[in-house]
Short mmCIF file of C-alpha atoms in Angstrom, two decimals:
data_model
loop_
_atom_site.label_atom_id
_atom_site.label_comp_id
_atom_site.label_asym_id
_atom_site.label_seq_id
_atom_site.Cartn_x
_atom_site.Cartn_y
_atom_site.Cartn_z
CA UNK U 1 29.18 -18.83 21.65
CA UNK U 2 27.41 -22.14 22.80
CA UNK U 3 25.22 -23.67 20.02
CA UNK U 4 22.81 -25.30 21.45
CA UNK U 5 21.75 -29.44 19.17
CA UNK U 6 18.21 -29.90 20.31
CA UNK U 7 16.18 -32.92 19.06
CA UNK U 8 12.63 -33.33 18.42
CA UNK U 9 10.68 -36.16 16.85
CA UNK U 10 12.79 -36.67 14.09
CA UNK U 11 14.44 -33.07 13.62
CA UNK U 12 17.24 -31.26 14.62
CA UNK U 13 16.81 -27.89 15.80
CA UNK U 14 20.76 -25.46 16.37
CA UNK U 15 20.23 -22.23 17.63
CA UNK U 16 22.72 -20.15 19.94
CA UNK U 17 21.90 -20.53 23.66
CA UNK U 18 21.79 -16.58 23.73
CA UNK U 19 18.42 -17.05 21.32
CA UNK U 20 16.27 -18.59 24.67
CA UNK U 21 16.24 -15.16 26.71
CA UNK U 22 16.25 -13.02 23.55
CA UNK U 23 13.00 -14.91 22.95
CA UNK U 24 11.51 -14.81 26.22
CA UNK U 25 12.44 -10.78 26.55
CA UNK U 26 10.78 -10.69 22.74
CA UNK U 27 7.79 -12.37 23.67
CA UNK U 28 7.20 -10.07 26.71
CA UNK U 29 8.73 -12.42 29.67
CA UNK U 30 10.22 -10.70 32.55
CA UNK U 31 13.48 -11.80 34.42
CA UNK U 32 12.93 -12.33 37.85
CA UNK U 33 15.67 -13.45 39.65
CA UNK U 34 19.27 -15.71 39.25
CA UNK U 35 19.22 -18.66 40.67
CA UNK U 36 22.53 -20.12 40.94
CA UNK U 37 23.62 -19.90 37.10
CA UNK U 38 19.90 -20.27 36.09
CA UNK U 39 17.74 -17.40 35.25
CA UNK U 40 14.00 -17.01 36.41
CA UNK U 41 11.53 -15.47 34.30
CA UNK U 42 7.46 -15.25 35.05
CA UNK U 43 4.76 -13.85 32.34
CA UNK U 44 1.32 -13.95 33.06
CA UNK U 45 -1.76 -15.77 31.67
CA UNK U 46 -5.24 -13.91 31.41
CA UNK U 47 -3.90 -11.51 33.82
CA UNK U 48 -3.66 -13.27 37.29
CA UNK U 49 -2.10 -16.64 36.70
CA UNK U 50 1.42 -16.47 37.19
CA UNK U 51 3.81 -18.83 35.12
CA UNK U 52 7.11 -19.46 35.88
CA UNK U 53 9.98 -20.56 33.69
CA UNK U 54 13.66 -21.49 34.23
CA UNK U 55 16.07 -20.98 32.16
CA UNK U 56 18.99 -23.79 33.44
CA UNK U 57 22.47 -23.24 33.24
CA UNK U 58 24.00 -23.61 29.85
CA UNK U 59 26.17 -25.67 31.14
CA UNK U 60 24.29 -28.44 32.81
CA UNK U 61 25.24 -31.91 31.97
CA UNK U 62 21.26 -32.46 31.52
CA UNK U 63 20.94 -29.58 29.24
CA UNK U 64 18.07 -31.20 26.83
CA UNK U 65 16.30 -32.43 29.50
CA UNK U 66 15.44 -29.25 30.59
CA UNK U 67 15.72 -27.20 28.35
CA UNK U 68 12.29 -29.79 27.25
CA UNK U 69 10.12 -27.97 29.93
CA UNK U 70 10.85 -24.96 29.18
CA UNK U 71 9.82 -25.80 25.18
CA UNK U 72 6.97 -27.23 26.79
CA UNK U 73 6.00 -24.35 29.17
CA UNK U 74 6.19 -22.02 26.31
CA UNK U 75 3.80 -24.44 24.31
CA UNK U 76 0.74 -24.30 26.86
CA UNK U 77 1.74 -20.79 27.21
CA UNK U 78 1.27 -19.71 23.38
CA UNK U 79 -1.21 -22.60 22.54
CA UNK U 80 1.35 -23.85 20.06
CA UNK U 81 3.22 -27.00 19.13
CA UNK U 82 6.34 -27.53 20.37
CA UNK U 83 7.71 -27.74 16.92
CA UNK U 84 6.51 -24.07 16.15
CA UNK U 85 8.18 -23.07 19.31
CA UNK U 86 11.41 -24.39 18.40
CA UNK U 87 11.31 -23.29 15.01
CA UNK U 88 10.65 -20.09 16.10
CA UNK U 89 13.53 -19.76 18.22
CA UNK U 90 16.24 -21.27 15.79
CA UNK U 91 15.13 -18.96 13.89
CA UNK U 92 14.41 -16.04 15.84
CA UNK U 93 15.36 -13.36 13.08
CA UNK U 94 12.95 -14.99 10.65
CA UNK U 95 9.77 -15.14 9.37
CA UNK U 96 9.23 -18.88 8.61
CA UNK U 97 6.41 -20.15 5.36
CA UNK U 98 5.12 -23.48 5.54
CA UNK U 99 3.01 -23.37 2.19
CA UNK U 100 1.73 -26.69 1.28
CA UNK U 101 0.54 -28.19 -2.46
CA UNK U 102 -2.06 -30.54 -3.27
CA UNK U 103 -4.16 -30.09 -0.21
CA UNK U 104 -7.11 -32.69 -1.16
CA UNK U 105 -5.97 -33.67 -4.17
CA UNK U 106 -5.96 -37.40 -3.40
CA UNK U 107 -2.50 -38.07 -5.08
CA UNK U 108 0.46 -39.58 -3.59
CA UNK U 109 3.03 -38.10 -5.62
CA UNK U 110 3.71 -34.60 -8.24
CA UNK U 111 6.14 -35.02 -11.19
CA UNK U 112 9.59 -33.31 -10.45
CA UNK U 113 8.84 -30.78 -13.16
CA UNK U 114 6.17 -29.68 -11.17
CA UNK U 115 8.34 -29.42 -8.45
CA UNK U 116 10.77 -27.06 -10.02
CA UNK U 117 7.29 -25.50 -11.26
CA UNK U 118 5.97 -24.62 -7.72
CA UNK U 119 9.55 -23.73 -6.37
CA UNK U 120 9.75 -20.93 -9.33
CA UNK U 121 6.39 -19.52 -8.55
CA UNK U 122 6.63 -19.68 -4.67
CA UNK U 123 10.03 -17.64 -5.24
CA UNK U 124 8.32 -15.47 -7.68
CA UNK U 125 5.72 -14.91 -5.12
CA UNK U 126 8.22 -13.19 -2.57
CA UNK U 127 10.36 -11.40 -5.72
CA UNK U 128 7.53 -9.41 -6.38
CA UNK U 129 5.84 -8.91 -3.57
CA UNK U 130 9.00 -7.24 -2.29
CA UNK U 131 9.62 -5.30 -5.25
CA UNK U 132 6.02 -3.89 -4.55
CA UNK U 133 7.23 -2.85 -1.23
CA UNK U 134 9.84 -0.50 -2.87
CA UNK U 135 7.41 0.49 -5.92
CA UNK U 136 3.83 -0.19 -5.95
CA UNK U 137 2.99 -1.23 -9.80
CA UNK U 138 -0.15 -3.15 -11.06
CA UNK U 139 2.64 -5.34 -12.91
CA UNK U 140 6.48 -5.47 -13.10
CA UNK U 141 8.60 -6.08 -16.68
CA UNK U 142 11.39 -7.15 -14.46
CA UNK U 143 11.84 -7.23 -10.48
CA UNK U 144 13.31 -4.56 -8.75
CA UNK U 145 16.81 -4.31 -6.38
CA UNK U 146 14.67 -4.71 -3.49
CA UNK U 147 13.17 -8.15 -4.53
CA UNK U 148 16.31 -9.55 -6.20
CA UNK U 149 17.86 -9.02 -2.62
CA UNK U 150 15.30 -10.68 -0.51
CA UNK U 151 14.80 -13.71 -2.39
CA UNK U 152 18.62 -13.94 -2.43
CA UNK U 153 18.98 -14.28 1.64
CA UNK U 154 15.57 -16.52 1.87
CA UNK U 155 16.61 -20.29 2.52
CA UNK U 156 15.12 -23.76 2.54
CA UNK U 157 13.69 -25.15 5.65
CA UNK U 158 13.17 -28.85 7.16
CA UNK U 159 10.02 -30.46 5.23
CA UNK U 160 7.08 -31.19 7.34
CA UNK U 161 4.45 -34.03 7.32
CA UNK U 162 1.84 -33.01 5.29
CA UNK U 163 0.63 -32.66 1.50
CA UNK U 164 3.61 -31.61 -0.41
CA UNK U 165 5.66 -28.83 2.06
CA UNK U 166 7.83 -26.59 1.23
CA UNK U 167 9.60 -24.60 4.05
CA UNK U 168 10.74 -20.89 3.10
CA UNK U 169 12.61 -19.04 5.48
CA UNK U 170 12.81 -15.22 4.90
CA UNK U 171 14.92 -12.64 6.56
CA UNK U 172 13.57 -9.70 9.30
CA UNK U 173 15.76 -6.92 10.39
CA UNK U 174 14.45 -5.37 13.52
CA UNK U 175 14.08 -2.01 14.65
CA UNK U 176 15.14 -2.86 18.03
CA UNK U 177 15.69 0.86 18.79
CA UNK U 178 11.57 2.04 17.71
CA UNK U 179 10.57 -1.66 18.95
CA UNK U 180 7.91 -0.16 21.26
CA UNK U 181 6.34 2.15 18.62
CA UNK U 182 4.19 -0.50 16.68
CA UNK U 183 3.12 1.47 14.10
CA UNK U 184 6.52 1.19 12.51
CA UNK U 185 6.86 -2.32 10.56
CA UNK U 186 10.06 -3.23 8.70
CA UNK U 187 10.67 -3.84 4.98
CA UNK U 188 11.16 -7.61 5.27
CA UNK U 189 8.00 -7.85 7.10
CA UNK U 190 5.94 -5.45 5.27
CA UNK U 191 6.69 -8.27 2.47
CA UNK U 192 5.91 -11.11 4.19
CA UNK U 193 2.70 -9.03 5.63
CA UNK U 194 1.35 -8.32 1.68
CA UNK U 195 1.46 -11.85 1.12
CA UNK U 196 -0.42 -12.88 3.78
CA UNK U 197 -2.63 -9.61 2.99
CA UNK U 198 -3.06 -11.25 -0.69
CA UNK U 199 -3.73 -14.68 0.79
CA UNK U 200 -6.81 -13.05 2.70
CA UNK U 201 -8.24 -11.43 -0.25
CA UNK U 202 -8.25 -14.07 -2.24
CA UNK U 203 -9.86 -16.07 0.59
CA UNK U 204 -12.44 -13.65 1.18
CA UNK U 205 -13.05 -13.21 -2.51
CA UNK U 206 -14.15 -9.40 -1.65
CA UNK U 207 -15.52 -7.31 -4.83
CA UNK U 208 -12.74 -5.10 -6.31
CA UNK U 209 -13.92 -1.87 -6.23
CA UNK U 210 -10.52 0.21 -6.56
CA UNK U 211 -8.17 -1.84 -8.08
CA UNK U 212 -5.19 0.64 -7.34
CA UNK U 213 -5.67 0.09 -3.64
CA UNK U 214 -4.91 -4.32 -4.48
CA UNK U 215 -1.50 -3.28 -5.79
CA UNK U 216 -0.92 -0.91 -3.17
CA UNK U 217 -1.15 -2.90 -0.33
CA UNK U 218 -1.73 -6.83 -1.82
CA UNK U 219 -1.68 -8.29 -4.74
CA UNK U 220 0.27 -7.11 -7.99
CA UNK U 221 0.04 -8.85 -11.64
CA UNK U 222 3.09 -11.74 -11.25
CA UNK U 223 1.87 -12.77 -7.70
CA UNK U 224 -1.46 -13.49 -8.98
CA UNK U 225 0.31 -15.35 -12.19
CA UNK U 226 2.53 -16.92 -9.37
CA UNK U 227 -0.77 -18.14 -7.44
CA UNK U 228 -2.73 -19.11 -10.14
CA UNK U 229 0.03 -20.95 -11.17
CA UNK U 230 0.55 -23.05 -8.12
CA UNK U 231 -3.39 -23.90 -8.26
CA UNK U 232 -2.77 -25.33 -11.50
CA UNK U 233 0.06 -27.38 -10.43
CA UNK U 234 -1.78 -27.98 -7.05
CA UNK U 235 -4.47 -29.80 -8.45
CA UNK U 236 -6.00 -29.23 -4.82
CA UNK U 237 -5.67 -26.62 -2.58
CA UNK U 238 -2.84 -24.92 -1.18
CA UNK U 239 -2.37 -24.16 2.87
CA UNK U 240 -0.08 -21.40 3.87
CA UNK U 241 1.46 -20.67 7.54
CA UNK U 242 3.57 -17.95 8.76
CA UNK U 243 5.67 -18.23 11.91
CA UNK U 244 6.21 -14.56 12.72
CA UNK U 245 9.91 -13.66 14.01
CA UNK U 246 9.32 -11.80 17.43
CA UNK U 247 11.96 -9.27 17.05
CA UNK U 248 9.90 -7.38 14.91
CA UNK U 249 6.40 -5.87 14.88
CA UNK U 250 3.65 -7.31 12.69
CA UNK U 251 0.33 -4.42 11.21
CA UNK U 252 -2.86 -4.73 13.69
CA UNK U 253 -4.41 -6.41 10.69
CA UNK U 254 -2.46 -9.37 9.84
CA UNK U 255 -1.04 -10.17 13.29
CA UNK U 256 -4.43 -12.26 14.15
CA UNK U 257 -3.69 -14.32 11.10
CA UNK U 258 -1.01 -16.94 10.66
CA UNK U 259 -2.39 -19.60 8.87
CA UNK U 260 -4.72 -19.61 5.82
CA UNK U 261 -5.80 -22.00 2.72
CA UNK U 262 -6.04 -21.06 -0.56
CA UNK U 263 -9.12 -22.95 -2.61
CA UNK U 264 -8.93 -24.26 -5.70
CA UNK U 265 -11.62 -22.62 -6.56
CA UNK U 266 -10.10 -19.08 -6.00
CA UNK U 267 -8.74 -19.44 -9.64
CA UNK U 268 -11.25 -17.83 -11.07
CA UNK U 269 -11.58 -14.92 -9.19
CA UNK U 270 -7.34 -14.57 -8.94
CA UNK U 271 -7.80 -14.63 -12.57
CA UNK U 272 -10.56 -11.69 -12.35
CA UNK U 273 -8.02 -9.82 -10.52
CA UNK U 274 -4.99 -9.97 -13.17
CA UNK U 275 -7.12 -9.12 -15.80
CA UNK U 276 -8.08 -5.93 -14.04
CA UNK U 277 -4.34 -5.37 -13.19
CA UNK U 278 -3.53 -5.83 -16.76
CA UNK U 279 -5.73 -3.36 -17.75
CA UNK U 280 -4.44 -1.21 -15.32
CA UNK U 281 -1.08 -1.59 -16.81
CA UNK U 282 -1.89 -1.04 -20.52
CA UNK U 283 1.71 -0.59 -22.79
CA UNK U 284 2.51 0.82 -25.95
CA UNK U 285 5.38 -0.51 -27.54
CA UNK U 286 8.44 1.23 -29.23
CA UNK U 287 7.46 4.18 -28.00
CA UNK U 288 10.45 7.10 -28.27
CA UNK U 289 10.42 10.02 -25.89
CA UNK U 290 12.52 13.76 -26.58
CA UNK U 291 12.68 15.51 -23.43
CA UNK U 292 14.63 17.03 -20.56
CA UNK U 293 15.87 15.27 -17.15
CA UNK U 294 14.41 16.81 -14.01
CA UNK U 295 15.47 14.61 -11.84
CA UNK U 296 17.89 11.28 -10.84
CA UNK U 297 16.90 8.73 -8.07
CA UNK U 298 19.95 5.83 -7.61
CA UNK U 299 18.69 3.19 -5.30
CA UNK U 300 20.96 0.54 -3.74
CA UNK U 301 20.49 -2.67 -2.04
CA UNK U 302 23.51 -5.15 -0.74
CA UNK U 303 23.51 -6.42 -4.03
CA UNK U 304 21.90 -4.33 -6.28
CA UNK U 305 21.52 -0.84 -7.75
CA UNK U 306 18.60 0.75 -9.57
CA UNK U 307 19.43 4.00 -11.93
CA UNK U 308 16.66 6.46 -12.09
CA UNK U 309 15.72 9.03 -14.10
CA UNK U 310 12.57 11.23 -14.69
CA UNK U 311 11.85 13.15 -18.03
CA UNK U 312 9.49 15.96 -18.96
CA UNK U 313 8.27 15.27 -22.40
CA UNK U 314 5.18 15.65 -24.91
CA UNK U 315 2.58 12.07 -25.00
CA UNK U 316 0.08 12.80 -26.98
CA UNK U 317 -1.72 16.13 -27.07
CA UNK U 318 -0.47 16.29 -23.22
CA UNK U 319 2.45 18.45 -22.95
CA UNK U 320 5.50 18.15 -20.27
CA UNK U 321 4.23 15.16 -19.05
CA UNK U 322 6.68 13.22 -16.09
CA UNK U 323 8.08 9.93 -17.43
CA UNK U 324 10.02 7.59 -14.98
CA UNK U 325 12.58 5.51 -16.85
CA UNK U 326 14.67 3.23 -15.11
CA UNK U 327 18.14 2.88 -16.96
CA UNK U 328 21.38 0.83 -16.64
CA UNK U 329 24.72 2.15 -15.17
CA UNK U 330 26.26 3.42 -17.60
CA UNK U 331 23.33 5.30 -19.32
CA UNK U 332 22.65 6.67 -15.79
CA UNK U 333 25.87 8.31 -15.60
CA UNK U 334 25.68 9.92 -18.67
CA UNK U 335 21.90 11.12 -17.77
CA UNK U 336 23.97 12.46 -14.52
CA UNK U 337 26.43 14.28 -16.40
CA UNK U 338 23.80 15.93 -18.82
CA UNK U 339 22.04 17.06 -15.73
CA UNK U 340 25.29 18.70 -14.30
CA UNK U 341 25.91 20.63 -17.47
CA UNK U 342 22.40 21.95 -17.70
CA UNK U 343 22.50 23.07 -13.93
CA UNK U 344 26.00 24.68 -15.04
CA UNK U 345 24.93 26.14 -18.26
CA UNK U 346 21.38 27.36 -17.48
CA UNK U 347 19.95 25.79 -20.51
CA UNK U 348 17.85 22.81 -21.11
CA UNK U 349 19.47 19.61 -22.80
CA UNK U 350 17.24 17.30 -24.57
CA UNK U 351 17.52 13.35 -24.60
CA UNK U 352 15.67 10.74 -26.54
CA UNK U 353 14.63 7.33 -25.20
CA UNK U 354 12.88 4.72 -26.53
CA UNK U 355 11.13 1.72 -25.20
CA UNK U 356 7.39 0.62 -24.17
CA UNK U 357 4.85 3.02 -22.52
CA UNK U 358 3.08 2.57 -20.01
CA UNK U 359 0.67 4.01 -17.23
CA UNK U 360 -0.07 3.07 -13.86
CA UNK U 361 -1.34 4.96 -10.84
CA UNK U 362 -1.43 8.36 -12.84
CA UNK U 363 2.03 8.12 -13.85
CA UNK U 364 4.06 7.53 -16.90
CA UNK U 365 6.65 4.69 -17.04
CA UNK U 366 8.89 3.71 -20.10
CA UNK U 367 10.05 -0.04 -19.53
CA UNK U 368 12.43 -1.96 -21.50
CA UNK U 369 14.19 0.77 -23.03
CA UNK U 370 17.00 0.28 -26.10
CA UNK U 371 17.72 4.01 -26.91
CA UNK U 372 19.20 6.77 -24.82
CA UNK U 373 21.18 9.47 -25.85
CA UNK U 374 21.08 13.51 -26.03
CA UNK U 375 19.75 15.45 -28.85
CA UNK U 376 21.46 18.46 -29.81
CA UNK U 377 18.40 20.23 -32.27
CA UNK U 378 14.92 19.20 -30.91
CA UNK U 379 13.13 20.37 -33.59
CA UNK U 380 15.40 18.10 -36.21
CA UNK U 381 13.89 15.22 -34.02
CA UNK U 382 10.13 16.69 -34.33
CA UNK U 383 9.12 14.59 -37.06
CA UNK U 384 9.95 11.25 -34.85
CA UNK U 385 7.05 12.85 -32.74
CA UNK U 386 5.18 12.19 -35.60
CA UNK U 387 6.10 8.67 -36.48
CA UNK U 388 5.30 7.38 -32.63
CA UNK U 389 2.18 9.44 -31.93
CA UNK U 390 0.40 6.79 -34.41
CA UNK U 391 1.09 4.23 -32.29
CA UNK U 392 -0.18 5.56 -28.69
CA UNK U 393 -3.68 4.76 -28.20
CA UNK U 394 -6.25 6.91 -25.97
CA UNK U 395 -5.98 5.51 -22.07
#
């Protein structure tokens, strides 16, 4: 495989030659004709004006030279710089962030604990807003598997001139097969999509009238802590670009938007926001639960492995209510095994778990949880009913 070493003002750009008419086919191009060992492709602009491009022969002792037209046709073509084009064919199977700090801030420098500051939150931006995308909460204890594994394949990119840059490059898996249905978007980019999604709320500063639709498809509790937190160490305002990969499809409502600056200002009403998701996602602490398993979920990443479970149990005056607990391997197991032996023995086996209650979305969660194990005589175990009813407090 020929990697192609382009150079550009400064950078270096590597990308597999293969990557140049996997972009062009991406972006809608049409082959043409061969032409020796070059390829022709055409496209056309507003309709009726034909553009041409050649692809040369990979193995032209003037490679670089041009290869620069094509970068060049392709940068009229798209009405973008020539450094967007390259980036976005180096890394073709990415969605690239530019998201730059201190936008007006009139400083020439930001302490290196601040840098470690706004690295955190910029990475706690995409944990969460992928662990949205594989549970909708108004706030997380702790990320899920599906955000611990993005963040772990998201890289560094060059820096760029500008206020403070930071270049984040996060993954996209395609769905080459259901390309041309674009109603279906992938996980990476449905991450990458509430992001930008949150960015344009906060922009717009719109009037939160149903707060469960902001977690559902935008904002949760720890992005807005993560935004709010980069404002702070901002001191200005902070610019955000995406650089959409083309092998995947981007939702009718973001793909017009690609670039978008976050005010200083905002704060106030990012801070309106969390406090509305934090009532949304009121707790009760040391809570204990006695009830039966209905049901065990295991979900798996690369990487990572969530366990589970949902209970039936009494909250309250509110009997056999559903509480989703997620526990560790080991507890899971066991939760399986009690499950098997009730099928088996047509009977009911009772469990008690304790940790902090919550609600969210109509549902009961228990989160953080230090206690599980089966029961064999529920009603010896009424009395702890008693004891943690006095500290659940009316919704």
């Amino acid at each position: 495989m020929l990697v192609i070493e382009y150079n550009y003002r400064g950078n270096s750009y590597f990308f597999p030659y293969s990557n140049l008419s996997l972009y062009l086919d991406k972006k809608g191009w049409i082959f043409e004709k061969s032409k020796g060992d070059s390829k022709i492709y055409f496209n056309y602009l507003d309709s009726d004006f034909k553009v041409v491009i050649g692809l040369p022969d990979k193995n032209s002792h003037v490679l670089n030279n041009l290869l620069f037209h094509v970068f060049d046709t392709l940068s009229d073509f798209e009405q973008r710089t020539l450094e967007e084009i390259l980036e976005s064919i180096s890394s073709i199977d990415k969605d690239v962030w530019k998201i730059s700090i201190s936008k007006g801030a009139k400083i020439n420098s930001i302490d290196f604990n601040d840098v470690e500051k706004a690295i955190k939150n910029i990475k706690n931006l995409m944990l969460y807003s992928a662990s949205a995308e594989q549970e909708a909460r108004p706030y997380f204890e702790k990320p899920l598997a599906t955000g611990d594994s993005f963040v772990k394949e998201c890289k560094f990119g060059h820096t760029y001139a500008g206020s403070f840059g930071f270049t984040i490059i996060t993954p996209v898996k395609s769905l080459d097969k259901w390309f041309d249905d674009k109603s279906l978007i992938s996980r990476d980019r449905k991450i990458n999509e509430r992001i930008m999604r949150s960015f344009m709320l906060i922009r717009k500063e719109e009037e939160i009238i149903d707060i469960t639709s902001v977690y559902e498809n935008a904002l949760n509790g720890n992005m807005c802590e993560a935004i709010i937190d980069l404002l702070r160490i901002s001191k200005g305002d902070i610019e955000c670009s995406i650089n959409y990969s083309p092998i995947a499809n981007v939702s009718s409502d973001i793909k017009d938007y690609s670039k978008i600056e976050i005010k200083h200002s905002n704060m106030s009403y990012i801070e309106g926001i969390l406090k509305k998701l934090r009532q949304e996602n009121e707790e009760i602490n040391n809570f204990t639960i006695i009830g039966n398993i209905i049901e065990l979920k295991h979900e798996t990443t690369d990487e990572d492995n969530d366990y589970n479970i949902l209970i039936i149990g009494d909250i309250e005056d509110k009997s056999k209510e559903k509480i989703h607990v997620s526990l560790k391997e080991g507890d899971y197991i066991k939760a399986c095994e009690l499950h098997k032996e009730s099928i088996k023995n047509k009977r009911d086996i009772f469990v008690k778990i304790s940790g902090n209650l919550r609600r969210s979305k109509k549902k009961w969660y228990l989160d953080s949880y230090h206690s599980f194990k089966e029961i064999n005589d529920i009603r010896a175990n009424a009395a702890v009913n008693d004891d943690m009813q006095q500290n659940l407090f009316n919704f």
